[in-house]
XYZ file of C-alpha atoms in Angstrom:
626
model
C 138.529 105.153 50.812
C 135.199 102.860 52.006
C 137.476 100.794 53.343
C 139.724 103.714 55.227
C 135.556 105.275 56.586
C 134.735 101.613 57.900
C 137.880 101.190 59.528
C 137.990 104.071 61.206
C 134.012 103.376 62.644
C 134.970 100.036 63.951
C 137.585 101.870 65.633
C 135.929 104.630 67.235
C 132.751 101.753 67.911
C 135.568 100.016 69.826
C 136.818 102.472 71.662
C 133.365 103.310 73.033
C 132.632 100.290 73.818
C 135.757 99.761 76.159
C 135.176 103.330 77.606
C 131.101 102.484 78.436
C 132.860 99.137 80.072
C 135.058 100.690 81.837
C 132.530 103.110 83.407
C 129.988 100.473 84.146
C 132.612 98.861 86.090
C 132.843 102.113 87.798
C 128.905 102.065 88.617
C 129.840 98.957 90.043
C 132.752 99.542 92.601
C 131.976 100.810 96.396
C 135.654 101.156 97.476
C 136.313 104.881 97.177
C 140.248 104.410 96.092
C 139.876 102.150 93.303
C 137.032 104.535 92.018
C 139.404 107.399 92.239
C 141.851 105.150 90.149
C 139.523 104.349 87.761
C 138.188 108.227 87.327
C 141.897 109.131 87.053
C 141.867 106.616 83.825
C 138.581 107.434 82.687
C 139.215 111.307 82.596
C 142.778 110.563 80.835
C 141.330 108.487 78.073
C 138.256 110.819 77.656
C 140.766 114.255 77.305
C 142.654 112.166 74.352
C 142.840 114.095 71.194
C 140.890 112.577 68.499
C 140.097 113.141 64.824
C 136.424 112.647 65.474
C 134.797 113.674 68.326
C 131.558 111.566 68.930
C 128.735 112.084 70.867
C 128.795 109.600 73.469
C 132.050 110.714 74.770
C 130.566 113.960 75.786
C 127.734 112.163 77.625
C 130.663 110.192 79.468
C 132.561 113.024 80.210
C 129.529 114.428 81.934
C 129.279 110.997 83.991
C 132.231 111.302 85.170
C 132.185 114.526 86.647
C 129.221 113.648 88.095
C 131.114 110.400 89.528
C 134.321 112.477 91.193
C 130.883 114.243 93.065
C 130.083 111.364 94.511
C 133.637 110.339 95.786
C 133.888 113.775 96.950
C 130.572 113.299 99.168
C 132.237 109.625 99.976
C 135.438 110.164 100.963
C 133.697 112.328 103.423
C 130.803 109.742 104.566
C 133.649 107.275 105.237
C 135.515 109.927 107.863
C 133.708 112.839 108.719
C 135.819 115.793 109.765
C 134.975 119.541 109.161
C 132.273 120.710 106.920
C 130.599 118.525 104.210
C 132.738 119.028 100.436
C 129.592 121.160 99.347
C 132.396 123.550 97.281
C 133.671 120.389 95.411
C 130.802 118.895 94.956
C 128.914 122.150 93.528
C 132.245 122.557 91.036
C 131.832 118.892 89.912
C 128.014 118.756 89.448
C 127.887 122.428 87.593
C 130.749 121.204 85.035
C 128.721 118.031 84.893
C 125.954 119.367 83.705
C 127.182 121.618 81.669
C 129.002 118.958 79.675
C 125.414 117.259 79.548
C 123.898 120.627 78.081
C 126.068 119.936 75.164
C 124.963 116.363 74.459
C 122.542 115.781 71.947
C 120.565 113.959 75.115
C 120.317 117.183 76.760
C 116.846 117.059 77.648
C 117.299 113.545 79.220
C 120.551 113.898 80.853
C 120.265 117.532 82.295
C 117.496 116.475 84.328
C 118.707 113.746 85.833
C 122.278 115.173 86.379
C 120.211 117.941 88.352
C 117.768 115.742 89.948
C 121.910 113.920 91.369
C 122.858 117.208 92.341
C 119.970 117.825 94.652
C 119.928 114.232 96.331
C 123.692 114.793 96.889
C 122.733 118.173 98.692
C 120.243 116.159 100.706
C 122.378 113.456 101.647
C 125.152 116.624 102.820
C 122.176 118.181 105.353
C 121.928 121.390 103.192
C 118.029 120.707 102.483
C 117.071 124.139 101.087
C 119.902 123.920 98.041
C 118.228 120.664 97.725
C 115.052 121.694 96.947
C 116.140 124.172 94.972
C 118.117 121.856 92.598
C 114.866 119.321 92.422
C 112.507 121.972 91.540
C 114.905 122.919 88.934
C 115.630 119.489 87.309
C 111.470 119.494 87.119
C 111.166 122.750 85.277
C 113.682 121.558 83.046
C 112.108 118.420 82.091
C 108.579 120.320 82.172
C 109.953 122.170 79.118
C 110.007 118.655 77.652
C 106.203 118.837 77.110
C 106.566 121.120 74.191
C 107.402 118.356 72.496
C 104.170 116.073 73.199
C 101.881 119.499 72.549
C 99.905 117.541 70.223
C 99.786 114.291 72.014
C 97.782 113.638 75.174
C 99.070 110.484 75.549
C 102.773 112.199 75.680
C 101.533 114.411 78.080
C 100.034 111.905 80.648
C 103.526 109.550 80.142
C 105.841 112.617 80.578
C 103.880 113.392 83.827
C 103.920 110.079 85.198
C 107.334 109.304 84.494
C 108.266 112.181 87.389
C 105.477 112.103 89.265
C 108.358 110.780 92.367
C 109.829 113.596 91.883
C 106.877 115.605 92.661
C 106.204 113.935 95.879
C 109.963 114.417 96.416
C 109.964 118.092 96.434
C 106.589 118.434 98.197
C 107.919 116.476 100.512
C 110.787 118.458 101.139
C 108.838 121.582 101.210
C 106.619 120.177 104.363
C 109.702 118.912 106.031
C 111.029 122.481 105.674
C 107.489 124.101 106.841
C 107.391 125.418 103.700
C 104.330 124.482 102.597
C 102.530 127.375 100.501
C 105.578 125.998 97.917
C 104.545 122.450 98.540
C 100.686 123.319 97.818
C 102.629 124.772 94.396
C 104.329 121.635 93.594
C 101.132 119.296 94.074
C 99.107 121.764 91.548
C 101.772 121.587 88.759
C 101.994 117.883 89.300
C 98.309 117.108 88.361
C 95.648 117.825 85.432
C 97.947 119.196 82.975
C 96.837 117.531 80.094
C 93.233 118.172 80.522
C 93.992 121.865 81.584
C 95.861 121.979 78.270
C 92.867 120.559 76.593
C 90.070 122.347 78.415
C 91.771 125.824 78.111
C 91.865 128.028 75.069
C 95.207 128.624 73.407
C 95.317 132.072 74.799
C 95.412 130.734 78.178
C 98.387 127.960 77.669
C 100.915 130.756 78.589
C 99.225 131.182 82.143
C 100.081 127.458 82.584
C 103.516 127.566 81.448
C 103.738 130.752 83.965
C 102.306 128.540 86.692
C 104.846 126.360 86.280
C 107.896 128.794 86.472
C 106.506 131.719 88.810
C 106.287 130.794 92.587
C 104.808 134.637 92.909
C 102.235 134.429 90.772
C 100.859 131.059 90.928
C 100.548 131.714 94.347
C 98.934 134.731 93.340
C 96.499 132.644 91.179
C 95.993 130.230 93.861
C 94.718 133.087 96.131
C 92.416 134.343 93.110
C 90.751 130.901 93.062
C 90.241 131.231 96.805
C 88.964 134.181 96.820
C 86.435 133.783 94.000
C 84.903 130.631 95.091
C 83.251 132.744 98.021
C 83.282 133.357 101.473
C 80.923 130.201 101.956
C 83.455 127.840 100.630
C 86.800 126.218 101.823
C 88.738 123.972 99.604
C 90.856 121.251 101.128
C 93.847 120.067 99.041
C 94.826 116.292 100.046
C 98.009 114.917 99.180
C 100.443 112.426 98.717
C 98.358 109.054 100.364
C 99.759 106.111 99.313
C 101.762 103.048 101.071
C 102.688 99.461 100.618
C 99.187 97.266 100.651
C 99.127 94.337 103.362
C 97.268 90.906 103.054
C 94.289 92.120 105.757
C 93.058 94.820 103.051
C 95.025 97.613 104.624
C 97.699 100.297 103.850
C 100.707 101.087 105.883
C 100.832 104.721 104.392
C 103.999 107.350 103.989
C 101.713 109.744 104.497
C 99.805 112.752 103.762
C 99.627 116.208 103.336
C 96.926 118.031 103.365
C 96.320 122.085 102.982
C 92.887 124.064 103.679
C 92.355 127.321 101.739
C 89.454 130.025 102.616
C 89.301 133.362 100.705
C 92.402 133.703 99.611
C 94.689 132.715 102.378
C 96.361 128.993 103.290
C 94.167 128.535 107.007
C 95.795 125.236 107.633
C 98.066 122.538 106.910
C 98.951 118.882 108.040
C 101.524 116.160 107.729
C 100.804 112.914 108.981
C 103.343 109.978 108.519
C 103.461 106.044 109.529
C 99.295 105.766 109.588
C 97.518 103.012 108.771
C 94.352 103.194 106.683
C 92.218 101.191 104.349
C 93.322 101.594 100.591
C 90.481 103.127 98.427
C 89.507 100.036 96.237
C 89.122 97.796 99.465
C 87.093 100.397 101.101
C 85.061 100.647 98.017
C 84.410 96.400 98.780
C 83.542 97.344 102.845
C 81.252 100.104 101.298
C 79.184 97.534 98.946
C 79.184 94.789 101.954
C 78.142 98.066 104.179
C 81.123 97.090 106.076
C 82.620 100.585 105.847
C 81.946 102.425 109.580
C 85.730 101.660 110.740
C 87.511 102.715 107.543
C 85.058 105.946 107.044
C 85.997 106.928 110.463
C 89.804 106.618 109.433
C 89.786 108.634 106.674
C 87.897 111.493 108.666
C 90.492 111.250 111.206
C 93.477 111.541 108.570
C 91.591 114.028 106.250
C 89.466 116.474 107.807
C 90.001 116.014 111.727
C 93.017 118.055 111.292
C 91.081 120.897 110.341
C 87.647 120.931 112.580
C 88.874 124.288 114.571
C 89.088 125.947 111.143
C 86.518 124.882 109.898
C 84.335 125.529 113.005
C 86.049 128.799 113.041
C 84.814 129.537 109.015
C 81.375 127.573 109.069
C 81.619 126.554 105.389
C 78.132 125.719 103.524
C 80.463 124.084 100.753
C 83.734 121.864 100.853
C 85.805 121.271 97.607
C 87.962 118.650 98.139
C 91.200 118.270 95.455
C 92.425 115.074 95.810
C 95.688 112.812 94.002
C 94.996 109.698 92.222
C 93.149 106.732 93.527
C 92.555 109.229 96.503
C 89.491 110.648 94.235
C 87.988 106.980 94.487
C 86.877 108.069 98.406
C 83.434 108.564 99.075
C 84.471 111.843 100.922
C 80.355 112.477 102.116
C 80.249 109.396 103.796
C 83.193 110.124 106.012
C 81.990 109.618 109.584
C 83.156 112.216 112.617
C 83.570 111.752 116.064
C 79.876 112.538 116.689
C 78.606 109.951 114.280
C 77.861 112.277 111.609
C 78.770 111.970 107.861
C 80.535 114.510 106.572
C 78.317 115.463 103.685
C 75.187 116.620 106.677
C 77.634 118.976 107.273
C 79.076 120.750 104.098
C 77.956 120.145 100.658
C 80.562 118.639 98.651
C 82.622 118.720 95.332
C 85.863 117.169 94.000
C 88.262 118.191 91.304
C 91.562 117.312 90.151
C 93.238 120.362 90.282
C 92.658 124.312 91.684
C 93.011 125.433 88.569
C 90.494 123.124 86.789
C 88.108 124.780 89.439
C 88.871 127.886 88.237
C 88.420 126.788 84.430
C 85.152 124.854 85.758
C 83.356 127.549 87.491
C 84.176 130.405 84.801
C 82.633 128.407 82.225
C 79.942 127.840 84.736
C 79.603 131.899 85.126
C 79.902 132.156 81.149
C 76.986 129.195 80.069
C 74.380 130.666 82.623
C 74.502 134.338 81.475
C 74.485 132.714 77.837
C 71.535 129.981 78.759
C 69.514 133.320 80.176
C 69.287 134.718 76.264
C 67.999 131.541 74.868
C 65.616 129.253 74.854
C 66.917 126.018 77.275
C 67.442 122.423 76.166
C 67.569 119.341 78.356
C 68.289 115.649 77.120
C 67.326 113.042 79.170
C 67.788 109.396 78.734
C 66.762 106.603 80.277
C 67.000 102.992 80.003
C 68.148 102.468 76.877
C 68.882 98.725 77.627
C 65.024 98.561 78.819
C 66.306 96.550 81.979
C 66.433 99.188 84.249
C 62.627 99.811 85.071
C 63.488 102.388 87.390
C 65.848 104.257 85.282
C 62.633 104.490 82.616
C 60.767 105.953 85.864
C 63.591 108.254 86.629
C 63.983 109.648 83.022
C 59.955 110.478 83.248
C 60.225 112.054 86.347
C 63.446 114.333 85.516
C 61.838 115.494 82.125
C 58.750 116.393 84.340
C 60.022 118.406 86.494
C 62.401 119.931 84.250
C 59.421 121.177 82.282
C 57.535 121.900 85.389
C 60.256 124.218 86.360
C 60.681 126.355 83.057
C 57.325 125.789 81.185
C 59.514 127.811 78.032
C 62.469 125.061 77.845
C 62.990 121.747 75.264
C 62.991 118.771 76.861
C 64.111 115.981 74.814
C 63.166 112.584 76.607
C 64.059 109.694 74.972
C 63.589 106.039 76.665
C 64.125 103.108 75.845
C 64.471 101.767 72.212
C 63.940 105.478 71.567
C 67.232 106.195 73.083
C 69.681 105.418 70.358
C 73.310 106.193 70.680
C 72.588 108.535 67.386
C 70.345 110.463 68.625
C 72.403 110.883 71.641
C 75.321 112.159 69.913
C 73.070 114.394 68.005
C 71.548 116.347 71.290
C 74.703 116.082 73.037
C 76.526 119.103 71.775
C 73.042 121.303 71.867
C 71.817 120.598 75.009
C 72.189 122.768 78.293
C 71.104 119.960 80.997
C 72.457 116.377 80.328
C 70.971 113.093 82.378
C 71.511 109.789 81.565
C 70.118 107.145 83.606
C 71.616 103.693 82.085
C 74.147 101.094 82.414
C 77.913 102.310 82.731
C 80.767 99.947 82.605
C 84.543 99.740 83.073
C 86.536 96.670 80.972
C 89.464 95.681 80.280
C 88.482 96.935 76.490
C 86.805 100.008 78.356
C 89.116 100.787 81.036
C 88.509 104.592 81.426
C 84.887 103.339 81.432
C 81.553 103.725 79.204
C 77.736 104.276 79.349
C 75.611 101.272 77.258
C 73.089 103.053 75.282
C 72.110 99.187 73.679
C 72.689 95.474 73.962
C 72.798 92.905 71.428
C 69.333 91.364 70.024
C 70.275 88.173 71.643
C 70.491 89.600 74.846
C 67.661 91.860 74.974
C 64.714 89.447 75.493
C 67.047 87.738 78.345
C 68.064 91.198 80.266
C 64.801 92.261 80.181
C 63.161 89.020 81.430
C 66.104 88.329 84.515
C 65.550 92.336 84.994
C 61.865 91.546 86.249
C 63.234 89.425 88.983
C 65.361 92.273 90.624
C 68.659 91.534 90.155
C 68.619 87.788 91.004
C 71.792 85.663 90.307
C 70.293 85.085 86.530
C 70.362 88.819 85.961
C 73.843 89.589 87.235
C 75.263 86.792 85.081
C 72.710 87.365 81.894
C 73.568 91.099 82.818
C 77.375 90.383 82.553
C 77.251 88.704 79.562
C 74.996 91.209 77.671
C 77.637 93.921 78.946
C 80.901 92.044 77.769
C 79.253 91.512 74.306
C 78.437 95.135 73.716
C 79.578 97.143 70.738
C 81.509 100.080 70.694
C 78.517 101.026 68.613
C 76.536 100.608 71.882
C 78.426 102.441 73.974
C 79.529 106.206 74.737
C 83.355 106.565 75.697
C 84.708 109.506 76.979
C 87.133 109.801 73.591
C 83.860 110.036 71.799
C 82.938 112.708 74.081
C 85.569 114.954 73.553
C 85.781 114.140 69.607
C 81.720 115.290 69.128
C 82.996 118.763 70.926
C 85.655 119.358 69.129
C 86.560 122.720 68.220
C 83.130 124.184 69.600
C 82.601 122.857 73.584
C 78.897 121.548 74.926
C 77.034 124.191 75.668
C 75.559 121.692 78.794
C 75.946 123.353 82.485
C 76.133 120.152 84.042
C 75.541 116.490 83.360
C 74.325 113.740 85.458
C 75.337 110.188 84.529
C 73.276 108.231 86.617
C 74.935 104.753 85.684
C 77.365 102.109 87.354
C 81.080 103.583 88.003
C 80.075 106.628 85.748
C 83.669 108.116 87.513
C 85.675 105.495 87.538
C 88.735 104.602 85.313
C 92.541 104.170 84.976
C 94.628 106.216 87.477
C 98.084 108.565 86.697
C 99.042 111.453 88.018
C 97.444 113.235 85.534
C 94.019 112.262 87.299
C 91.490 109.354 86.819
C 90.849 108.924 83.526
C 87.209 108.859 82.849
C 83.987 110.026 81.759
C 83.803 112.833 83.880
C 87.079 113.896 82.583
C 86.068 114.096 78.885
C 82.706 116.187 79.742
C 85.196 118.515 81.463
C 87.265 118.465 78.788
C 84.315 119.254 76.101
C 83.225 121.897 78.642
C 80.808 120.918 80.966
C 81.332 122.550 84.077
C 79.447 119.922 86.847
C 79.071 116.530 86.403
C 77.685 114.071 89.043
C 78.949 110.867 89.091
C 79.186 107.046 90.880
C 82.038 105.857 92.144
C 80.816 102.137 92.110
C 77.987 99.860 91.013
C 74.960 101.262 92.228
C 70.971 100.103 92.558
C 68.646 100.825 90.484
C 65.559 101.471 92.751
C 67.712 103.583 95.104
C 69.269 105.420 92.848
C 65.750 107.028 91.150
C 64.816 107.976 94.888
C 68.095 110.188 95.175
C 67.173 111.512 91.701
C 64.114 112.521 92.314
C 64.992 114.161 95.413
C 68.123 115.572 93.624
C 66.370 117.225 91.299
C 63.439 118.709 93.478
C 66.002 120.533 95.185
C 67.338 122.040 91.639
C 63.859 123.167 90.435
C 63.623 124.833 94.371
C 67.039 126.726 92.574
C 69.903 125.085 94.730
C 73.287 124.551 93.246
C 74.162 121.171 92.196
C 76.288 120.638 95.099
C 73.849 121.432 97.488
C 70.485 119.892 95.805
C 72.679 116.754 96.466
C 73.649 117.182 100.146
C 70.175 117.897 100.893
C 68.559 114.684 99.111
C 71.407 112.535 100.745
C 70.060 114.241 103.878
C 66.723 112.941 103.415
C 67.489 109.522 102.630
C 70.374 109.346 106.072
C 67.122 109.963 108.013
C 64.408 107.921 106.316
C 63.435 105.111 108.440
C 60.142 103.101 108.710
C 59.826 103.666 112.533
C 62.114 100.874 113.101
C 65.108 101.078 111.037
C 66.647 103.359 107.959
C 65.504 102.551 104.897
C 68.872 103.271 103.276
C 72.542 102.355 104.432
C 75.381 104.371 103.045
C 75.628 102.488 99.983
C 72.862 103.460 98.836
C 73.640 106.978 98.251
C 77.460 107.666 99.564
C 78.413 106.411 95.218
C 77.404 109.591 93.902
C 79.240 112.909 93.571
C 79.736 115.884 92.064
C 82.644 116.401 89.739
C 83.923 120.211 88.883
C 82.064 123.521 90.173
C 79.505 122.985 92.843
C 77.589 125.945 92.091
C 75.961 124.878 88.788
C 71.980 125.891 88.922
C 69.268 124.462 86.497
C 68.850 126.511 83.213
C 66.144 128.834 83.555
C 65.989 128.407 87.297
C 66.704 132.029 89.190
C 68.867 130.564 92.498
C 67.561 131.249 95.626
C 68.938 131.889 98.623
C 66.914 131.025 100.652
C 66.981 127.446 99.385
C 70.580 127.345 100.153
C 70.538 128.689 104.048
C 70.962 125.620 105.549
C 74.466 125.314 107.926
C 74.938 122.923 110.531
């Protein structure tokens, strides 16, 4: 009987073997007749009655179909004459799929089978039936993330394994001037593990209804709009991104770009076949203050498209929701056709997705009315390596005039050797004002990046001494070494962010990492992954970041100034526009005392509206509008 049971396995093995063959060989052939021959066998053997039915042969069945689509399509290509076989090839691809519905694969090989149908409609000229069949194949395989629902890292993968076929339907959309749809298609394409993670159960449902409602997510789109205010426009920039040449530059596919203002879509733009510096080299022109040329090309790509709008709206604030390494351009330091940056025109935020907005400015609304019925707490640390001398000086001057403006609050300053990582993950969870003014860092063993709250003994002396000489050669190398020998004892990672939350967010408003590359980290379609992320994530609302390594001395004067604005009661957003402002125009009488590099690093990440606890907003502080 064993004997009869292995027999018959080997047999079955063998005959799936030769049918797998014989349809690779069928992958294989480009003459249209000997593929119909070989379907005619295939579909003979494959409709063979059989004691045991097994699984694969379904899953072939289902290729094949999907093959006699294509012949139908090529048989056609080869001599034109009449309408395109859109009846046959509609009859081939339905049974197709619905062979591949019965597979045990089905949540593989519907997809694709769908995501075959559409291109086939594309290649045919019937463009709308082709969108329809993509955006189809990538609700289906959307439904696939039920089964990562516990698993971030299953989430980002599941995204960026059909993030192409995002692009691919947006795409389509602008081609077909659809592009209210298109906006629709770059939202559900980004931030959906950390909306899953930053929302409440209760909420998950409205995501899953995002995804399967054009109606209402357009109607939440509009919401988001709306409630931002009157004084705000967010521009939406998508799908940048080309094949890198030796000089540094990009030869992009393009971009599209969308403008919202209180509740309505005000403009759109496609732009094809530009060229433009990638993001990481104009990060190097930006350190070298070699930038002017490549700022200028991003305004011209980004934003020029929009001036009569925006002339038209007079914006005091610009969100800007931008893809990937996209979110790695210094969008305030954009330069205009009248030699101004961008950011002396609009204050400025970024954030991967509308919706996060939405998430970020709600729990914006909800921490201020709670901060207003308690007692506020600030932490503050600085220089925690004790090489940054200014960073000591900063931390001083932040928990002064934190205190200065609400007499009532906690301010927990901590400097130094004082600042211990364990104390910082003590205050972190019960403090309503984060800044921490120290080194950050992004490694290979980092790569979503870190802040260094110590440094070996060995170092310490060293980094202190080199420090002292202001960053000579001996303290970028003694620096470098002290950094690559570090702890994860030493550091803070974004994971350990969003463990210490947990179950119960921060109860922060808004925290400002005044370190190296505080934002910077590994990109996916899901966003960058870094530490701004994870204090979204744990629930902070605003958090201002740097987008590259940054100077020590400069960075305490845009501090201070930051945070003079705050106690005046300016939003976060604006407090920084202003204090960028001021250092554009500082000069000695003969030059500027500050090139872009100096302050164009930092930005705010999430809701631009956040005010300091305890601090009424005024008005009045606020009026500015050029």
């Amino acid at each position: 009987m064993a004997r009869s049971g292995i027999r018959l396995h080997d047999k079955l093995s063998a005959e799936v073997e030769e049918i797998g063959n014989s349809l690779d060989k069928l992958r294989k052939e480009e003459d249209p007749e000997e593929q119909e021959s070989q379907i005619c066998q295939l579909l003979q053997t494959l409709a063979l009655d059989r004691d045991h039915e097994l699984p694969a042969l379904q899953i072939f069945r289902s290729e094949v179909w999907m093959k006699m689509a294509d012949l139908s399509w090529a048989y056609y290509d080869r001599l034109p004459s009449g309408d395109p076989p859109l009846l046959l090839v509609n009859e081939f691809m339905a049974e197709s799929i619905r062979l591949a519905e019965c597979t045990y694969l089905r949540r593989t090989i519907v997809p694709l089978r769908l995501w075959h149908h559409g291109y086939l409609l594309w290649k045919m000229g019937f463009d709308v039936e082709s969108v329809r069949k993509y955006e189809e194949m990538i609700r289906c395989w959307l439904r696939v993330n039920s089964n990562f629902g516990y698993l971030s890292t299953g989430r980002i993968t599941n995204l960026e394994s059909i993030k192409y076929n995002f692009d691919q339907v947006q795409s389509s959309l602008c081609a077909l001037s659809d592009f209210k749809r298109a906006l629709l298609w770059f939202e559900r394409g980004h931030a959906r593990d950390m909306l899953f993670l930053a929302t409440t159960e209760g909420d998950h449902e409205k995501l899953d209804e995002f995804d399967m409602d054009d109606e209402k997510a357009w109607g939440q789109v509009e919401v988001i709009s709306k409630d931002v205010g009157i004084d705000t426009v967010i521009l939406v920039i998508s799908h940048i991104g080309g094949l890198s040449v030796s000089d540094g530059r990009v030869i992009s596919y393009g971009v599209a770009s969308y403008l919202l203002h209180n509740g309505e879509l005000v403009g759109h733009n496609r732009e094809w076949d530009f060229k433009a510096c990638s993001p990481s080299a104009l990060l190097e022109l930006l350190q070298a203050n070699n930038a002017d040329k490549a700022l200028r090309d991003y305004y011209h790509i980004i934003v020029k498209p929009f001036e009569s709008q925006l002339e038209s709206i007079q914006p005091k604030t610009l969100v800007i929701v931008p893809n990937e390494d996209v979110s790695f351009v210094p969008f305030g330091a954009m330069i205009d056709e009248d030699d101004k940056y961008l950011i002396e025109r609009y204050a400025l935020a970024t954030v991967s997705s509308l919706r996060l907005l939405k998430h970020c400015d709600k729990r914006r609304q909800v921490l201020q009315q709670q901060q207003q019925q308690r007692q506020s707490r600030s932490l503050i640390v600085g220089n925690p390596t004790r090489d940054l001398y200014y960073a000591t000086e900063e931390a001083e001057m932040v928990g002064s005039l934190l205190k200065s403006a609400n007499a009532h609050s906690v301010v927990n300053l901590v400097r130094e050797d004082d600042a211990t990582k364990e104390f910082v993950l003590r205050q972190l969870p019960e403090s309503d004002w984060i800044h921490i003014a120290s080194h950050g860092t992004v490694s290979t063993d980092f790569p979503d990046g870190a802040l260094i709250l110590a440094v070996p003994e060995e170092h310490q002396d060293d980094l202190a001494k080199s420090a002292r000489l202001d960053r000579s050669v001996e303290f970028e190398e003694c620096l470098t070494r002290a950094l690559t020998t570090v702890s994860n004892s030493h550091r803070l990672t974004g994971d350990e962010v969003v463990e210490l939350a947990g179950e119960s967010p921060f109860r922060a408003s808004a925290a400002v990492l005044s370190a190296c590359s505080s934002g910077v980290g590994r990109v996916f379609a899901e966003g960058i992954l870094a530490l701004p992320r994870s204090f979204h994530i744990s629930g902070v609302p605003s958090v201002v970041i740097s987008l590259w390594n940054v100077k020590d001395k400069s960075t305490q004067v845009l501090m201070k100034k930051i945070y003079w604005n705050l106690v005046q009661g300016m939003d976060i957003a604006s407090a920084l526009r202003e204090a960028v402002v001021e250092m554009i125009e500082a000069n000695d009488g003969s030059q500027k005392l500050y090139d872009v590099s100096h302050w164009a690093a930092f930005i705010v990440s999430g809701s631009p509206f956040t005010t300091l606890p305890g601090v009424t907003r005024s008005p009045a502080a606020c009026s500015w509008n050029t």
